[in-house]
XYZ file of C-alpha atoms in Angstrom:
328
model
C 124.249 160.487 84.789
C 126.850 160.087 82.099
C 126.995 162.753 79.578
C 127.283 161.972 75.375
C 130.381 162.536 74.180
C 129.012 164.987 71.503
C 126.861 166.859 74.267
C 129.745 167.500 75.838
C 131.680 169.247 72.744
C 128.822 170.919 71.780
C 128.748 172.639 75.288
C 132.345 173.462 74.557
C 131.418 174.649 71.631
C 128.871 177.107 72.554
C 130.639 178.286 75.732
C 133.758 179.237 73.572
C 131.633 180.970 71.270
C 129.566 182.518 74.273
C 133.177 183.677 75.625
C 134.462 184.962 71.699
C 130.697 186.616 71.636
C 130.909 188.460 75.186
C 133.545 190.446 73.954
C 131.475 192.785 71.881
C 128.944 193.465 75.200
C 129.359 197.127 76.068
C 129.722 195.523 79.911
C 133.149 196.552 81.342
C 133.181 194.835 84.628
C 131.966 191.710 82.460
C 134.184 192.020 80.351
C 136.815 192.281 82.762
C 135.645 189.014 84.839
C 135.445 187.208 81.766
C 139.255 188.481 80.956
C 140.436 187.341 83.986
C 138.486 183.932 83.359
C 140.888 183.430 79.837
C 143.852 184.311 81.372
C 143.330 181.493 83.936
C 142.491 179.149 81.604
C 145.186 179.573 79.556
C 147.347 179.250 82.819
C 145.082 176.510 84.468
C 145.208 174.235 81.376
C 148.754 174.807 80.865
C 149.372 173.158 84.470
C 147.286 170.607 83.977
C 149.003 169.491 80.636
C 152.457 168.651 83.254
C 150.165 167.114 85.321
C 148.993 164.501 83.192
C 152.710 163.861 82.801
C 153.151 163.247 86.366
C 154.644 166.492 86.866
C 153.689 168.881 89.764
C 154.547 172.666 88.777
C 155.090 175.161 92.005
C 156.518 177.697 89.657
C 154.342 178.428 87.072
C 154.613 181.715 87.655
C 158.135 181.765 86.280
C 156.608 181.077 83.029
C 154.491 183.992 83.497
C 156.575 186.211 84.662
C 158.914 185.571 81.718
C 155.889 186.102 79.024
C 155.265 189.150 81.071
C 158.451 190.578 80.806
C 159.153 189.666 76.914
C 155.788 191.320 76.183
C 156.888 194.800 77.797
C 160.354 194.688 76.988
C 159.775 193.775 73.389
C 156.653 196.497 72.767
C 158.640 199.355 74.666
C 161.891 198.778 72.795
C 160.704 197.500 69.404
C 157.046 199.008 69.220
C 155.747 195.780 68.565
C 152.062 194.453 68.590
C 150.077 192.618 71.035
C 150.513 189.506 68.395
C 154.068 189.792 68.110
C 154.949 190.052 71.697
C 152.563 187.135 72.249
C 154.710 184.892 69.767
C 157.768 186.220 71.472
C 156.306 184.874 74.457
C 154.841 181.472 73.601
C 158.975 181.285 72.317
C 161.202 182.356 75.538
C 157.898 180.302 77.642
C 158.988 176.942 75.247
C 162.605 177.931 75.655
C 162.664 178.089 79.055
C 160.589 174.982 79.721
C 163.054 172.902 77.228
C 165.595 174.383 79.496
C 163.877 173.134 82.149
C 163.165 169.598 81.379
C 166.763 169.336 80.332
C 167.782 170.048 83.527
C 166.101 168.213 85.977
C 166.398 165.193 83.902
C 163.840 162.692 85.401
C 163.554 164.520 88.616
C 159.537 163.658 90.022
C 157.523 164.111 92.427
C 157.860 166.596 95.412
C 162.021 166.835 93.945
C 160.766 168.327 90.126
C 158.030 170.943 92.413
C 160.818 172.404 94.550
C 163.035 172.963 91.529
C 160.202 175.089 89.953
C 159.435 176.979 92.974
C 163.521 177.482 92.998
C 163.232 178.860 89.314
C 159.883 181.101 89.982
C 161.889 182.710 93.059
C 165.496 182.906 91.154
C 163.673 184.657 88.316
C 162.325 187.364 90.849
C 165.321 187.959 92.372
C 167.393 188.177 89.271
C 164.430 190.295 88.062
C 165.022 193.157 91.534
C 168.656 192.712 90.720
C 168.966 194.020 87.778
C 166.340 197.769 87.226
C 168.276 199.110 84.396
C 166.290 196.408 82.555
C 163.430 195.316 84.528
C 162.895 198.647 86.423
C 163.763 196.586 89.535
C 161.173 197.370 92.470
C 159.978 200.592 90.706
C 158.720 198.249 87.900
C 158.110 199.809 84.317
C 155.123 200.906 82.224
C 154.153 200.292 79.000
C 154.094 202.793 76.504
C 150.276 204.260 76.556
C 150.539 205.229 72.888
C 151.223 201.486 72.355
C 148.433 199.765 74.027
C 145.115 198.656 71.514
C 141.590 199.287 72.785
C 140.055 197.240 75.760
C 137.722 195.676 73.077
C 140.790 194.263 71.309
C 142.306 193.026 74.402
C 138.998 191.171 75.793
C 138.968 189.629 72.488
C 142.100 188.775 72.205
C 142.618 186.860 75.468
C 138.992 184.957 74.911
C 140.262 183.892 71.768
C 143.806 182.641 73.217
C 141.655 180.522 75.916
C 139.624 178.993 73.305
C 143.262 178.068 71.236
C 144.482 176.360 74.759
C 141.348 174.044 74.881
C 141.982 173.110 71.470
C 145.590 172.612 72.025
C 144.701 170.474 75.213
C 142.104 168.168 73.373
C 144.035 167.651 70.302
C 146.929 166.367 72.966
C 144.600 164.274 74.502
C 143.721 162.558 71.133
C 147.558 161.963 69.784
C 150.589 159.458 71.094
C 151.676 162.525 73.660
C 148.669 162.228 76.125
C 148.950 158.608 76.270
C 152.771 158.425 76.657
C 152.091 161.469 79.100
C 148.994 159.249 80.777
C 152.124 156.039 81.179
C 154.902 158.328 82.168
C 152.643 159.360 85.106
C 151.547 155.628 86.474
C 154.953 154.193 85.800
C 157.549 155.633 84.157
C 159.688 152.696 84.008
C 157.272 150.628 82.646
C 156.810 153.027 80.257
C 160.281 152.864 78.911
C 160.194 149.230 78.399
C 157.338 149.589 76.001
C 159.435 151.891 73.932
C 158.829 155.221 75.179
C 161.591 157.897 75.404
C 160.432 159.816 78.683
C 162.967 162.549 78.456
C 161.417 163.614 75.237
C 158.225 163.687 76.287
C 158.821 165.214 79.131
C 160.888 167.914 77.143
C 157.751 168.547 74.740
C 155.042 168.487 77.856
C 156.893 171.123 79.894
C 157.625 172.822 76.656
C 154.055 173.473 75.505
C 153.097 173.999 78.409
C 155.801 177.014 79.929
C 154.880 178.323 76.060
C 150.922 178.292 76.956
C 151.900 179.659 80.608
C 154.031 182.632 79.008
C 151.609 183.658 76.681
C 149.042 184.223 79.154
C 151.365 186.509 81.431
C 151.802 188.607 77.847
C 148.792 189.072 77.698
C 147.992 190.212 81.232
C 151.066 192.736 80.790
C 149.192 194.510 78.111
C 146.150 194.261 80.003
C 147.723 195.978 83.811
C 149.980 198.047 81.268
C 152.227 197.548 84.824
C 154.792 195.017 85.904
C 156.880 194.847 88.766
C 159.030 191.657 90.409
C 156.448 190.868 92.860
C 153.573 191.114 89.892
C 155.705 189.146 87.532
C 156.201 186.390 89.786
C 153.858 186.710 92.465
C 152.804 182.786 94.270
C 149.011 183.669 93.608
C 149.153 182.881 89.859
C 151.129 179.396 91.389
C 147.787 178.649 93.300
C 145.622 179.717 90.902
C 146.491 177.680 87.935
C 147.064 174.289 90.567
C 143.613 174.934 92.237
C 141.703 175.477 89.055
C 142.140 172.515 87.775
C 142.084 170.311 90.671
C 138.603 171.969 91.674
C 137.153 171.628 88.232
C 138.740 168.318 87.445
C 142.039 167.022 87.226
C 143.460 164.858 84.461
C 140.168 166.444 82.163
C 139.893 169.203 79.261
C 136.899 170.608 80.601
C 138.563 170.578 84.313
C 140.538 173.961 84.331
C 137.801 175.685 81.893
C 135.070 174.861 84.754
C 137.742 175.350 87.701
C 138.356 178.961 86.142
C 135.289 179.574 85.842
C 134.376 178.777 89.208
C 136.815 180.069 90.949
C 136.383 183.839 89.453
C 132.770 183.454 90.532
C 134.015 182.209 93.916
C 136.130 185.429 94.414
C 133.551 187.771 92.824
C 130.705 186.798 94.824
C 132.248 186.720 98.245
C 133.739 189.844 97.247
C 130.492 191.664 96.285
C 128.559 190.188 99.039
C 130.817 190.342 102.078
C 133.271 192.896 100.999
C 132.182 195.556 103.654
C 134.170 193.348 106.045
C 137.677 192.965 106.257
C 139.435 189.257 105.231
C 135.318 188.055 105.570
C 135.507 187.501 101.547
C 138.874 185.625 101.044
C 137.804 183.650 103.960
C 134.838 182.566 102.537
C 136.277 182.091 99.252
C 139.294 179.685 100.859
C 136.687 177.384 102.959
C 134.569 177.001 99.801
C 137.734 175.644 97.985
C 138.426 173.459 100.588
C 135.229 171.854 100.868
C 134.489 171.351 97.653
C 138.199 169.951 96.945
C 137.461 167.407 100.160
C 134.025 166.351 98.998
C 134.387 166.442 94.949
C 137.655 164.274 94.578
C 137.027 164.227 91.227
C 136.461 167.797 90.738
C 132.918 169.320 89.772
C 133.511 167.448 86.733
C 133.135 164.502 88.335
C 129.814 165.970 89.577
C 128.355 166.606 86.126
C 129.514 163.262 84.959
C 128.026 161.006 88.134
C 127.904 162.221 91.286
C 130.721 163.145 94.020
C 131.644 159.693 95.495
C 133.627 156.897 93.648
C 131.151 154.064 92.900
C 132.233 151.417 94.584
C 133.317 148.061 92.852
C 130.576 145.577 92.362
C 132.093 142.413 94.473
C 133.028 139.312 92.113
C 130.307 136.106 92.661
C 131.632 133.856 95.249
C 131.745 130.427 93.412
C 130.354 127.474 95.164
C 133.460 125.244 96.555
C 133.468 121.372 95.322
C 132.581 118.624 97.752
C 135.641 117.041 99.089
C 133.213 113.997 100.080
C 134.805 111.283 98.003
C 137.522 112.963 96.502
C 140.748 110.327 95.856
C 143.731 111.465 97.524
């Protein structure tokens, strides 16, 4: 069954407020689950903003490694705030995906994914090869006396989430999404008709390495830890492709749901099967993979109609004329 448009923003609606209202529970492992569900988010929706661009990210966690890293180094050498280091953050994550789309030019396809992978793994190593500023494989704490309460973290992060939805859906209602939307099916097509793919691929990857960033700032302040491997570890990479494809790709509401899911996913197979070794991240993989093979439209797609593509309703045959007595 097809949804209303307004029933569906209403139910984003009251889950953002549900998320913004959570917050003030006195329910830490809730609160931490529901953390981790705004952080991926954030990261999930950032991914799927390139997407809709035609552009397939192996490296997002470059982007959040580099948020990471600006939020520590900025708070332990300038004593700045969780907001400041976050703006810092959306900045070098913007800067660096500018960088980025300037490079590769109009790279696509499985080319543009290997250079980010290149970038996410460069960044590491450059990151282990230099400790007097990183802290190298040691890593580096943030100051204690710096950090803000728990509360104010939990809040903070649900609130970023929310400000990524909004970002995403007032994309999808401007010129960007549907230059984004033409880029993707053909970009040379899409250059006839007067668009300049270079810049829009410049402002996609730019928003969307600042979204990316600012979500590994705030998980710095969160872990109060960081390390090379933490930075730029390939699970974040997975994470913020999987979300969205499981949830819906191509959607708003795809990465939100995906995120969602997928920190249930973990949690439950986790709780219930944890006793046994690798049992629970077993699990957990085959119930991505079957719901990615039979939901190729995401559970989205499932709220929306069903899991299978309807099938196109055949055009009427038309009766053919009588050739009896035709002139030749």
């Amino acid at each position: 069954m097809t949804r209303s448009p307004y029933f569906m923003v209403g139910l984003g609606v009251a889950s953002a407020a549900f998320l913004v209202a959570s917050t003030f529970f006195d329910a830490p492992q809730l609160n931490d689950w529901l953390f981790r569900i705004s952080t991926l988010v954030i990261l999930a929706t950032s991914w799927n903003l390139m997407a809709n661009a035609g552009l397939v990210s192996l490296g997002h966690s470059a982007f959040w490694g580099v948020g990471s890293y600006t939020a520590v180094l900025a708070a332990n050498a300038f004593g700045g705030s969780v907001l400041l280091t976050f703006t810092l953050a959306l900045a070098m994550g913007a800067a660096m995906g500018a960088m980025l789309a300037l490079v590769t030019g109009t790279l696509k396809g499985i080319f543009f994914a290997i250079v980010t992978l290149a970038l996410s793994e460069g960044l590491r190593i450059c990151a282990l090869m230099v400790p007097e500023v990183t802290g190298g494989a040691v890593g580096l704490f943030l100051k204690q006396d710096l950090r803000p309460s728990q509360h104010a973290l939990y809040l903070f992060g649900a609130l970023a989430a929310v400000a990524s939805v909004v970002v995403a859906a007032v994309i999808a209602g401007s010129k960007l999404q549907f230059a984004s939307r033409a880029m993707r099916d053909n970009e040379a097509a899409a250059q006839m008709l007067g668009i300049a793919p270079r810049r829009q691929r410049l402002i996609v990857v730019a928003i969307s390495g600042a979204m990316a960033s600012g979500a590994g700032a705030i998980n710095a302040w969160y872990g109060g830890y960081l390390d090379p491997d933490v930075a730029f570890t390939l699970h974040n990479t997975i994470l913020s492709q999987i979300a969205p494809i499981l949830g819906g790709i191509h959607t708003i509401a795809g990465p939100v749901i995906g995120a969602v899911a997928i920190v249930a996913l973990s949690e439950g197979t986790r709780i219930w099967l944890g006793t046994m070794e690798g049992v629970s991240q077993l699990t957990f993989g085959l119930i991505l993979v079957v719901c990615i093979l039979f939901l190729p439209k995401g559970l989205v797609g499932l709220i929306h109609g069903g899991p299978s593509r309807r099938k196109p309703t055949p055009a009427p045959r038309l009766p053919l004329a009588s050739t009896q007595g035709a002139k030749p």
